[in-house]
N, CA, C and O atoms as a GROMACS GRO file, in nm:
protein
  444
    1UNK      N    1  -1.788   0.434   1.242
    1UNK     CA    2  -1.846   0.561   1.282
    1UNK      C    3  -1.994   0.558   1.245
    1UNK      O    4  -2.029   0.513   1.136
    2UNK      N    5  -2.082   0.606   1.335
    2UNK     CA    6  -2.206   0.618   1.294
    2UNK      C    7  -2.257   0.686   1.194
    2UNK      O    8  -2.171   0.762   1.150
    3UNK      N    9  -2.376   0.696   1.124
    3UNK     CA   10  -2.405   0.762   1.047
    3UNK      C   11  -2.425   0.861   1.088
    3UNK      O   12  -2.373   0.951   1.022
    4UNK      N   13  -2.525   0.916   1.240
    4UNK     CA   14  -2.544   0.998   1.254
    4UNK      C   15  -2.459   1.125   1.292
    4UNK      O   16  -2.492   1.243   1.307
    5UNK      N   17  -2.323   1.055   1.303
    5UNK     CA   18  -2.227   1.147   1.363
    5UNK      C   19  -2.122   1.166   1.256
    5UNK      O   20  -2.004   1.191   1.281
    6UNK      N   21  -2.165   1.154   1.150
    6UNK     CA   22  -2.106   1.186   1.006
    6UNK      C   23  -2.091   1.330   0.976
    6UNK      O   24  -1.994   1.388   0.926
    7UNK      N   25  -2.240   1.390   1.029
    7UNK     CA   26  -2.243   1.524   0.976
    7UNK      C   27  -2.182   1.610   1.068
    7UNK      O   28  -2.226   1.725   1.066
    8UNK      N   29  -2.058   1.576   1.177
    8UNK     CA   30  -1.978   1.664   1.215
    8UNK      C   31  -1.818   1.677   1.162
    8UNK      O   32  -1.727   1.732   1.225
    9UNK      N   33  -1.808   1.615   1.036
    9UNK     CA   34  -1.674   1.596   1.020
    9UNK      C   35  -1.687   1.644   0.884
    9UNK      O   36  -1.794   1.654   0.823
   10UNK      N   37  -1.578   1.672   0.843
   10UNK     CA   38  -1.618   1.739   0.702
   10UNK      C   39  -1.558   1.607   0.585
   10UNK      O   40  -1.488   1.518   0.632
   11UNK      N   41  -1.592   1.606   0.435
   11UNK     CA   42  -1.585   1.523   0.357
   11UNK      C   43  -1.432   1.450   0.361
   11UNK      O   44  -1.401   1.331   0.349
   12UNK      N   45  -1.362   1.554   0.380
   12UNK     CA   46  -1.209   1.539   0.348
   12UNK      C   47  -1.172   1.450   0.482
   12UNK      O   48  -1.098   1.351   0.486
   13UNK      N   49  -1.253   1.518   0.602
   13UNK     CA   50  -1.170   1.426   0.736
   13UNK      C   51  -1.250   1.270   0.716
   13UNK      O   52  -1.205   1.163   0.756
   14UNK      N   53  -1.359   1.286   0.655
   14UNK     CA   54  -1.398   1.121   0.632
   14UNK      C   55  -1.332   1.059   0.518
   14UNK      O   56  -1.331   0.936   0.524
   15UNK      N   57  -1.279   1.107   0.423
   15UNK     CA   58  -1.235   1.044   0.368
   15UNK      C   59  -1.107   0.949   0.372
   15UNK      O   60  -1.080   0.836   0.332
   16UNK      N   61  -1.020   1.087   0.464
   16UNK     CA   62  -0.932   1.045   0.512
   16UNK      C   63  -0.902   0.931   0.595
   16UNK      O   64  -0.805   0.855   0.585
   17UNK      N   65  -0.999   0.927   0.682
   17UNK     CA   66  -0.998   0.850   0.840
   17UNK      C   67  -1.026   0.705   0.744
   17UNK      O   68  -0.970   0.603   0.784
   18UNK      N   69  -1.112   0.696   0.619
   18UNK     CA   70  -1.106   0.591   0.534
   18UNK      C   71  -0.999   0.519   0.472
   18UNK      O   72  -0.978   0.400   0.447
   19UNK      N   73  -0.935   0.633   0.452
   19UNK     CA   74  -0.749   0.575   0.375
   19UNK      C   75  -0.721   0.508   0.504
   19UNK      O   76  -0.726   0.385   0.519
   20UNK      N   77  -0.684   0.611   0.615
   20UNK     CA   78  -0.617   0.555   0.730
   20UNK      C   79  -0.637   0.431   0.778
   20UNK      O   80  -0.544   0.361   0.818
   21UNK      N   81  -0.790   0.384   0.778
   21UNK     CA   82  -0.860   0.261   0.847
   21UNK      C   83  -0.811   0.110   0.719
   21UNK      O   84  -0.829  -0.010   0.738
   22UNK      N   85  -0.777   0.147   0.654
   22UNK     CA   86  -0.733   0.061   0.540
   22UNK      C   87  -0.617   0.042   0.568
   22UNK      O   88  -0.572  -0.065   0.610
   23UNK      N   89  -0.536   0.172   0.543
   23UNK     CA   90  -0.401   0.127   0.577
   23UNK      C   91  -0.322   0.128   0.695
   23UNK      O   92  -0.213   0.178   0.723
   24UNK      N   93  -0.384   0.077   0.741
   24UNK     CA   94  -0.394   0.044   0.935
   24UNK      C   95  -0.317  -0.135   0.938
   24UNK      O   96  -0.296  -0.201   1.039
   25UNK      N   97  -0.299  -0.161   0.843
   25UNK     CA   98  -0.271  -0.330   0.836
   25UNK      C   99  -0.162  -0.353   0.768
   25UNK      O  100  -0.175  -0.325   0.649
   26UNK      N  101  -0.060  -0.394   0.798
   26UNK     CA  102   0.105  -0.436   0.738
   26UNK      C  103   0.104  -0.470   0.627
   26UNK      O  104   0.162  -0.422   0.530
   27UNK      N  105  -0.008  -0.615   0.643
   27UNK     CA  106   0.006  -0.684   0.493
   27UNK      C  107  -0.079  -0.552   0.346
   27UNK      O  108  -0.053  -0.536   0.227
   28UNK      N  109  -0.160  -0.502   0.419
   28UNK     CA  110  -0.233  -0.400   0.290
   28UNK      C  111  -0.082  -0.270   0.221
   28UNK      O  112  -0.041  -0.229   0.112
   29UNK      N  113  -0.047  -0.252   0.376
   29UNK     CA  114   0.095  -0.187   0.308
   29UNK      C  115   0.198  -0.261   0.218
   29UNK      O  116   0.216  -0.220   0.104
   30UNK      N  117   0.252  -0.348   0.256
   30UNK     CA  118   0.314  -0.454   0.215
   30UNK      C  119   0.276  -0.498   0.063
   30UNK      O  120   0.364  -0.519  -0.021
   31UNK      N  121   0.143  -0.511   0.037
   31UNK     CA  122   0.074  -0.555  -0.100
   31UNK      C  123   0.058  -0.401  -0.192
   31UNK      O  124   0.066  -0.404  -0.315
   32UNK      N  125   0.041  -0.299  -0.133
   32UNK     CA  126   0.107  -0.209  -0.187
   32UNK      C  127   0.183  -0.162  -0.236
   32UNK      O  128   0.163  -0.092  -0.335
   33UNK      N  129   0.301  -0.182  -0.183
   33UNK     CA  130   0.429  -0.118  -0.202
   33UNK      C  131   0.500  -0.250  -0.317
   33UNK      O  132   0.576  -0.216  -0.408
   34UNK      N  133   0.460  -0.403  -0.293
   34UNK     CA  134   0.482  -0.471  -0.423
   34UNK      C  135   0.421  -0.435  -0.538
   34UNK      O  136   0.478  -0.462  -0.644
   35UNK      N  137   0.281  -0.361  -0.539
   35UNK     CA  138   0.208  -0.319  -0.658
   35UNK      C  139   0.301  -0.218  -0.714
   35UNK      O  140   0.320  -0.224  -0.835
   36UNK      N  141   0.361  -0.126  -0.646
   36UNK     CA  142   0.461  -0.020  -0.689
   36UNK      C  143   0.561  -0.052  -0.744
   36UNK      O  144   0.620  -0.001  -0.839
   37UNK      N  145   0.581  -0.134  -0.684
   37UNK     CA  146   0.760  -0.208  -0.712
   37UNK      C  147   0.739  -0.245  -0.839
   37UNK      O  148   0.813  -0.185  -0.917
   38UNK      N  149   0.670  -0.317  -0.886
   38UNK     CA  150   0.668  -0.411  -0.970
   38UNK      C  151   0.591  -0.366  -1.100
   38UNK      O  152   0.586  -0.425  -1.208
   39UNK      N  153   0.516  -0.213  -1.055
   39UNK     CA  154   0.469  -0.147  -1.156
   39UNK      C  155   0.379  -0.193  -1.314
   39UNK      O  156   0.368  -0.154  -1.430
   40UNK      N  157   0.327  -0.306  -1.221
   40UNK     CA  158   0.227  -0.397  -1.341
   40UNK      C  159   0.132  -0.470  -1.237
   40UNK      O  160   0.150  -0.496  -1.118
   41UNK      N  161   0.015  -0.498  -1.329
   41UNK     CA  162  -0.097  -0.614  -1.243
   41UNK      C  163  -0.058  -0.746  -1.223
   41UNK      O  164  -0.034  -0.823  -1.316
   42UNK      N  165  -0.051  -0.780  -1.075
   42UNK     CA  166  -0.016  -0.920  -1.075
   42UNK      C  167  -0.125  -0.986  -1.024
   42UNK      O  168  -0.223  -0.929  -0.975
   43UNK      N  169  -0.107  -1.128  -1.035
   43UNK     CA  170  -0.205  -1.200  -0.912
   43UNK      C  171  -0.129  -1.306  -0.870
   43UNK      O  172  -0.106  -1.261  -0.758
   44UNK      N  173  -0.069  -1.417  -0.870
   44UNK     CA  174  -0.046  -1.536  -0.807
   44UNK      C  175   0.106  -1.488  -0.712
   44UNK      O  176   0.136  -1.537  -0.603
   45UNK      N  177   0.183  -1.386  -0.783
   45UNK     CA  178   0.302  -1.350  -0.719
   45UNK      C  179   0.246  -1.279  -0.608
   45UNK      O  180   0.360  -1.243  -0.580
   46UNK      N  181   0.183  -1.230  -0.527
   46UNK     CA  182   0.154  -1.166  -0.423
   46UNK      C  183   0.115  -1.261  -0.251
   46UNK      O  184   0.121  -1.230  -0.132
   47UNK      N  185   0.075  -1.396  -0.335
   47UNK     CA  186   0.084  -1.521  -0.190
   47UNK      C  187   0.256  -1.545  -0.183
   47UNK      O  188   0.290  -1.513  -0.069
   48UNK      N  189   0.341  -1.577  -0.242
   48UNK     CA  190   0.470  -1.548  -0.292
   48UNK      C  191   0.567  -1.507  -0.214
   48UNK      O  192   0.646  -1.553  -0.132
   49UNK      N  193   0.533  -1.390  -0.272
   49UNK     CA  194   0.609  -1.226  -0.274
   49UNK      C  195   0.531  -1.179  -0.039
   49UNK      O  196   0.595  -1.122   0.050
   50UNK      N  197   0.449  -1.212  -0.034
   50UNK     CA  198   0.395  -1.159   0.075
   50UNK      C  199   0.420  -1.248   0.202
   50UNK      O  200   0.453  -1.207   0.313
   51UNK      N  201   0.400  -1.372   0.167
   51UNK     CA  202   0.406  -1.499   0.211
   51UNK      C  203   0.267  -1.498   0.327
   51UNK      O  204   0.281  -1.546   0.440
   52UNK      N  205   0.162  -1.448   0.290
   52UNK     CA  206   0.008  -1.507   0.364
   52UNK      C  207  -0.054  -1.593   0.261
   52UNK      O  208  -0.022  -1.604   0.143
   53UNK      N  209  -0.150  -1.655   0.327
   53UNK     CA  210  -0.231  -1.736   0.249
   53UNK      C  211  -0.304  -1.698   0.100
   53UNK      O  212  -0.301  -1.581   0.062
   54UNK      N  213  -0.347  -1.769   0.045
   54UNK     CA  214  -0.406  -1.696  -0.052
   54UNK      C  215  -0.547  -1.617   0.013
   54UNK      O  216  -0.585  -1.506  -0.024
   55UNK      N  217  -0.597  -1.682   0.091
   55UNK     CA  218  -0.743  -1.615   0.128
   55UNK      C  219  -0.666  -1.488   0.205
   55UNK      O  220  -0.715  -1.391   0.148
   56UNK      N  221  -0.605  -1.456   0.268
   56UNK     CA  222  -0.574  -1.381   0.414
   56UNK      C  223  -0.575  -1.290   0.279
   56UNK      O  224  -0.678  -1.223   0.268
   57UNK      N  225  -0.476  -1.274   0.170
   57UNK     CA  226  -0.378  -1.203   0.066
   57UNK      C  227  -0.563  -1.145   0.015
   57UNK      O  228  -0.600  -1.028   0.027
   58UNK      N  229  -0.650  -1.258  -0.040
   58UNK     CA  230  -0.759  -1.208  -0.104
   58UNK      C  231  -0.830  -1.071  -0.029
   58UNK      O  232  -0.842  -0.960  -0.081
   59UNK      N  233  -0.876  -1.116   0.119
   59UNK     CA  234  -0.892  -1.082   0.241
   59UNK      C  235  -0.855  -0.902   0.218
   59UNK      O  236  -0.923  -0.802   0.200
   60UNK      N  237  -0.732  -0.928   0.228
   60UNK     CA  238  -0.656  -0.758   0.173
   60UNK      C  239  -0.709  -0.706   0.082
   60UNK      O  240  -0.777  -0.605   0.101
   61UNK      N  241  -0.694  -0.761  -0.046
   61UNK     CA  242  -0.686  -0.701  -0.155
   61UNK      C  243  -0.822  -0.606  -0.184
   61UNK      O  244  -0.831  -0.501  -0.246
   62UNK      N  245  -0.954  -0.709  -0.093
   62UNK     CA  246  -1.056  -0.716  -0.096
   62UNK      C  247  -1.103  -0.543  -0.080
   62UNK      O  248  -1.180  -0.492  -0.162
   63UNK      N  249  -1.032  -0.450   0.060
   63UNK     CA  250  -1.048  -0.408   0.145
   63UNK      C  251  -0.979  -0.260   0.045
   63UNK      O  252  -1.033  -0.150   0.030
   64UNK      N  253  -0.868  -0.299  -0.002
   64UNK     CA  254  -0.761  -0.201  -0.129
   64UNK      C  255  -0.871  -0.203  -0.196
   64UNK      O  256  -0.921  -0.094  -0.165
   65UNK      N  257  -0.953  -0.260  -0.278
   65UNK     CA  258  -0.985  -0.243  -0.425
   65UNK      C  259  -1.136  -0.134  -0.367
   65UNK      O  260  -1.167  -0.020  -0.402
   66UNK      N  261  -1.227  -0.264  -0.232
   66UNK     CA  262  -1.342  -0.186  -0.205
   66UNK      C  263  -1.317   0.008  -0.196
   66UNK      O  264  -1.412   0.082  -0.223
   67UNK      N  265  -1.185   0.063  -0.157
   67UNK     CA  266  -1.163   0.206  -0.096
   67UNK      C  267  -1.119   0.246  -0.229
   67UNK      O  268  -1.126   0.369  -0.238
   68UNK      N  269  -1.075   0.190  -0.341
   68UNK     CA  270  -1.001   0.214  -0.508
   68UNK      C  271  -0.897   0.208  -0.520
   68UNK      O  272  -0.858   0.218  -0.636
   69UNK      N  273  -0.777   0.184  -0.394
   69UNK     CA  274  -0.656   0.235  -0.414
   69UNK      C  275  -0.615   0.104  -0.515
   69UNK      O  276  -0.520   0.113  -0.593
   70UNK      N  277  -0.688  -0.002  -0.506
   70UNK     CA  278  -0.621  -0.105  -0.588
   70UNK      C  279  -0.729  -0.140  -0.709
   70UNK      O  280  -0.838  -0.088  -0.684
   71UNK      N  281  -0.729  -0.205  -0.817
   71UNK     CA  282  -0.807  -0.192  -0.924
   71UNK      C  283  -0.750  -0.330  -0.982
   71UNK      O  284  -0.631  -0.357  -0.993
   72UNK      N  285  -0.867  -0.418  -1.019
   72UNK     CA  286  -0.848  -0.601  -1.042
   72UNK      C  287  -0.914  -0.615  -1.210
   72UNK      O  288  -1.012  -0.544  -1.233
   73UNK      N  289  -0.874  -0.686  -1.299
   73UNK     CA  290  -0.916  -0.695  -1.408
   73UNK      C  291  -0.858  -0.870  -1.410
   73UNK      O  292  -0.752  -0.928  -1.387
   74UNK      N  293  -1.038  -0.920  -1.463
   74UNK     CA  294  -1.007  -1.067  -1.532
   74UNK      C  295  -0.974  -1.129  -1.601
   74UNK      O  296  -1.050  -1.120  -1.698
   75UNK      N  297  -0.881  -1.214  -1.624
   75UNK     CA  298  -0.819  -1.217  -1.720
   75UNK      C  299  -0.828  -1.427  -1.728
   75UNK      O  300  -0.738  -1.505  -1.699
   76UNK      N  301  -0.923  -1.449  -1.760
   76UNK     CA  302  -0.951  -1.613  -1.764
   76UNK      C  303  -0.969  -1.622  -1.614
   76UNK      O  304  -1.036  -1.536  -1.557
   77UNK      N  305  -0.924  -1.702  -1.561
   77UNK     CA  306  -1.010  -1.776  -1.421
   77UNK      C  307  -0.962  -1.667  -1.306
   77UNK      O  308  -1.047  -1.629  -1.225
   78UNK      N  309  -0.819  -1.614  -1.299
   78UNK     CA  310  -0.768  -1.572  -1.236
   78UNK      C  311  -0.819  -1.422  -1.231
   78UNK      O  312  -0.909  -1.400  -1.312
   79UNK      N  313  -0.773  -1.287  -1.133
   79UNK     CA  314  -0.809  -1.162  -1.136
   79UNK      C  315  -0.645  -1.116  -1.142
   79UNK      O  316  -0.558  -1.196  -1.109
   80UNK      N  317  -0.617  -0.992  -1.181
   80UNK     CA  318  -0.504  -0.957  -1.190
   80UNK      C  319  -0.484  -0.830  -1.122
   80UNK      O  320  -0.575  -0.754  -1.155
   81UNK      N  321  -0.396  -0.769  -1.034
   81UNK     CA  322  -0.453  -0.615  -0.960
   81UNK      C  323  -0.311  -0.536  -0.985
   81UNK      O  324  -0.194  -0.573  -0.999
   82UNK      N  325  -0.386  -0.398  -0.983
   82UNK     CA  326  -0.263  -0.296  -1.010
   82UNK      C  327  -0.314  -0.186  -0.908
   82UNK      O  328  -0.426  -0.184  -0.856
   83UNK      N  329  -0.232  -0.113  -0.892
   83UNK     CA  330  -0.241   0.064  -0.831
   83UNK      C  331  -0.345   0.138  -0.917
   83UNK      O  332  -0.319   0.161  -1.035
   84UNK      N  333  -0.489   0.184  -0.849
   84UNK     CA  334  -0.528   0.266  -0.943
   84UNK      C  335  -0.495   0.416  -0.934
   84UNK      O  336  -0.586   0.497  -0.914
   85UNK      N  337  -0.409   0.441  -0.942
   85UNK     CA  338  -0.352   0.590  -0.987
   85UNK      C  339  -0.418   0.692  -0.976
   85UNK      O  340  -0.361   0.787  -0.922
   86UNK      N  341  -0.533   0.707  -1.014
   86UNK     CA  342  -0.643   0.856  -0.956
   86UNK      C  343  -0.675   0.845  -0.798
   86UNK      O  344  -0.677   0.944  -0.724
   87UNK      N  345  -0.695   0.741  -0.765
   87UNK     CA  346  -0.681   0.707  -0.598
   87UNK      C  347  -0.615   0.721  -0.550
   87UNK      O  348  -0.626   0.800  -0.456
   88UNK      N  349  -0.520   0.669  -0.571
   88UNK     CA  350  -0.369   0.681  -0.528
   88UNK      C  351  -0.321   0.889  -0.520
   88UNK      O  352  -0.287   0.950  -0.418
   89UNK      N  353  -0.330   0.923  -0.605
   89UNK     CA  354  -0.338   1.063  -0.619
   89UNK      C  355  -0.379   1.138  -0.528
   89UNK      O  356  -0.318   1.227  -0.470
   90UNK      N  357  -0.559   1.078  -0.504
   90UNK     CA  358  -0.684   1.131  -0.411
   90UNK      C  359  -0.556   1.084  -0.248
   90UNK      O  360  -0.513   1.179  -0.183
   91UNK      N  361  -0.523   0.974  -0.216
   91UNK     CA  362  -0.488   0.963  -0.128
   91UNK      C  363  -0.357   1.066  -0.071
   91UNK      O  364  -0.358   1.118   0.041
   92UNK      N  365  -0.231   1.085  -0.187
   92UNK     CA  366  -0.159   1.173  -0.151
   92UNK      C  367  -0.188   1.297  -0.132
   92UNK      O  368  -0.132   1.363  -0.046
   93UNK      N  369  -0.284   1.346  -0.213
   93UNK     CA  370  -0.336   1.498  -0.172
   93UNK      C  371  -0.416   1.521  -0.014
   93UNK      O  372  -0.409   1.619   0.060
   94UNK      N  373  -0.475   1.420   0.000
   94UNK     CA  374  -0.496   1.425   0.114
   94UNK      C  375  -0.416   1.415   0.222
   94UNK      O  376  -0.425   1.509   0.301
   95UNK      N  377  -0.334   1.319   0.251
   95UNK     CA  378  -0.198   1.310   0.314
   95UNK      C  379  -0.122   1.445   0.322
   95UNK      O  380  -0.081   1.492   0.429
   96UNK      N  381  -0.098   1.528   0.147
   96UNK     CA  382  -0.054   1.598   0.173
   96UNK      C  383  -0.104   1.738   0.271
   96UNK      O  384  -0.043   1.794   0.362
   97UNK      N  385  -0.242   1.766   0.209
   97UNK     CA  386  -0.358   1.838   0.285
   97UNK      C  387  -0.284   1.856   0.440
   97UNK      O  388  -0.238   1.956   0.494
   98UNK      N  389  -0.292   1.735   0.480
   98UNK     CA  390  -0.280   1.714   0.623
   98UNK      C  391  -0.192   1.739   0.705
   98UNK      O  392  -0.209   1.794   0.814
   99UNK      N  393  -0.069   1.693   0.651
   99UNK     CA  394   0.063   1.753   0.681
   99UNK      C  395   0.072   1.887   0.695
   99UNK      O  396   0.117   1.933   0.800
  100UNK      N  397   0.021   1.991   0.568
  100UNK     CA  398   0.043   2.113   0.528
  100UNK      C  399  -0.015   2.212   0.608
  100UNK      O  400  -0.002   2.334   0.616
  101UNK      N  401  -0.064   2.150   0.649
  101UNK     CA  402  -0.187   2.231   0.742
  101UNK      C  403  -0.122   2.246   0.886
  101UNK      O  404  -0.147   2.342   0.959
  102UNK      N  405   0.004   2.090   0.937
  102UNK     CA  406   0.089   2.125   1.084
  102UNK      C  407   0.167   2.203   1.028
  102UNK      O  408   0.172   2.308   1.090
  103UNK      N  409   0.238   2.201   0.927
  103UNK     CA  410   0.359   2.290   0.898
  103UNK      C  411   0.320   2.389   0.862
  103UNK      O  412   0.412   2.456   0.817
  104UNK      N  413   0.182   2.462   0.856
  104UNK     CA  414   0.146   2.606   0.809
  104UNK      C  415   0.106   2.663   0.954
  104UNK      O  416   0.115   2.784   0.973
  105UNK      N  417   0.062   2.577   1.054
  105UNK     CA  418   0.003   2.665   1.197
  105UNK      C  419   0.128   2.692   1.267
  105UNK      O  420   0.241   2.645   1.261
  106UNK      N  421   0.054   2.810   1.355
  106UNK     CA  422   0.172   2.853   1.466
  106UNK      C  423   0.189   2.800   1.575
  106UNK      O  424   0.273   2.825   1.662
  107UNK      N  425   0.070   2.691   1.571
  107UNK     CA  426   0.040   2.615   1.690
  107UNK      C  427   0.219   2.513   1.727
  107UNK      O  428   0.296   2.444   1.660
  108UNK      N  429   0.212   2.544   1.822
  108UNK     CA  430   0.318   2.451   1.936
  108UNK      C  431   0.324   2.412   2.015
  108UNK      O  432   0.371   2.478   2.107
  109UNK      N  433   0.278   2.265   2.041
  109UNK     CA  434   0.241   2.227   2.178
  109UNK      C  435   0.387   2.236   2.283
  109UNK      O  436   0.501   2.200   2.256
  110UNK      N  437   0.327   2.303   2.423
  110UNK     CA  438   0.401   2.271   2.530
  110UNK      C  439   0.568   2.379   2.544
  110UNK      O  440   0.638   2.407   2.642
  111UNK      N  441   0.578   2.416   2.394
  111UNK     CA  442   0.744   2.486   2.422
  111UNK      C  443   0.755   2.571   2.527
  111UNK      O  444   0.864   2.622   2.554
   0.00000   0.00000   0.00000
């Protein structure tokens, strides 16, 4: 999206359309929902556990950590990644936001 056409959307719909554009990709879901599962920072189990390459897997992770939902700490040569939880949060409230807002209008298409 352009910059200049930023200032017609409000903070929340950009932010959003940001979660969405992330999690627009199988494997970012997929590397997700193992971060959940498994409820600790991993790193080498996720080429593994996912079965993409290591770069494709990096590739992802890259894309999770740049938006916050994922959070990497070094630990000797390797990086280790977990769910960062205040993001994660930011993301469901928004989700929820969104939802709440069809199930609160009277709007009905077409009946």
């Amino acid at each position: 999206m352009g910059l200049t056409k930023n200032n017609l959307f409000s903070k929340e719909q950009i932010e959003l359309a940001d979660f969405a554009k992330v999690l627009a990709h199988p494997a970012r879901i997929a590397i997700l929902q193992y971060l959940i599962e498994t409820n600790q920072c991993v790193n080498g189990t996720l080429v593994q556990e996912i079965g993409l390459a290591q770069a494709t897997i990096s590739q992802h992770l890259k894309a999770l950590k740049e938006i916050g939902l994922v959070q990497g700490t070094i630990e000797g040569v390797s990086v280790s990644y977990c769910i960062n939880p205040v993001k994660f949060e930011e993301l469901k409230h928004h989700l929820n936001s969104f939802f709440n807002d069809f199930e609160n209008s009277k709007l009905r298409c077409c009946d």
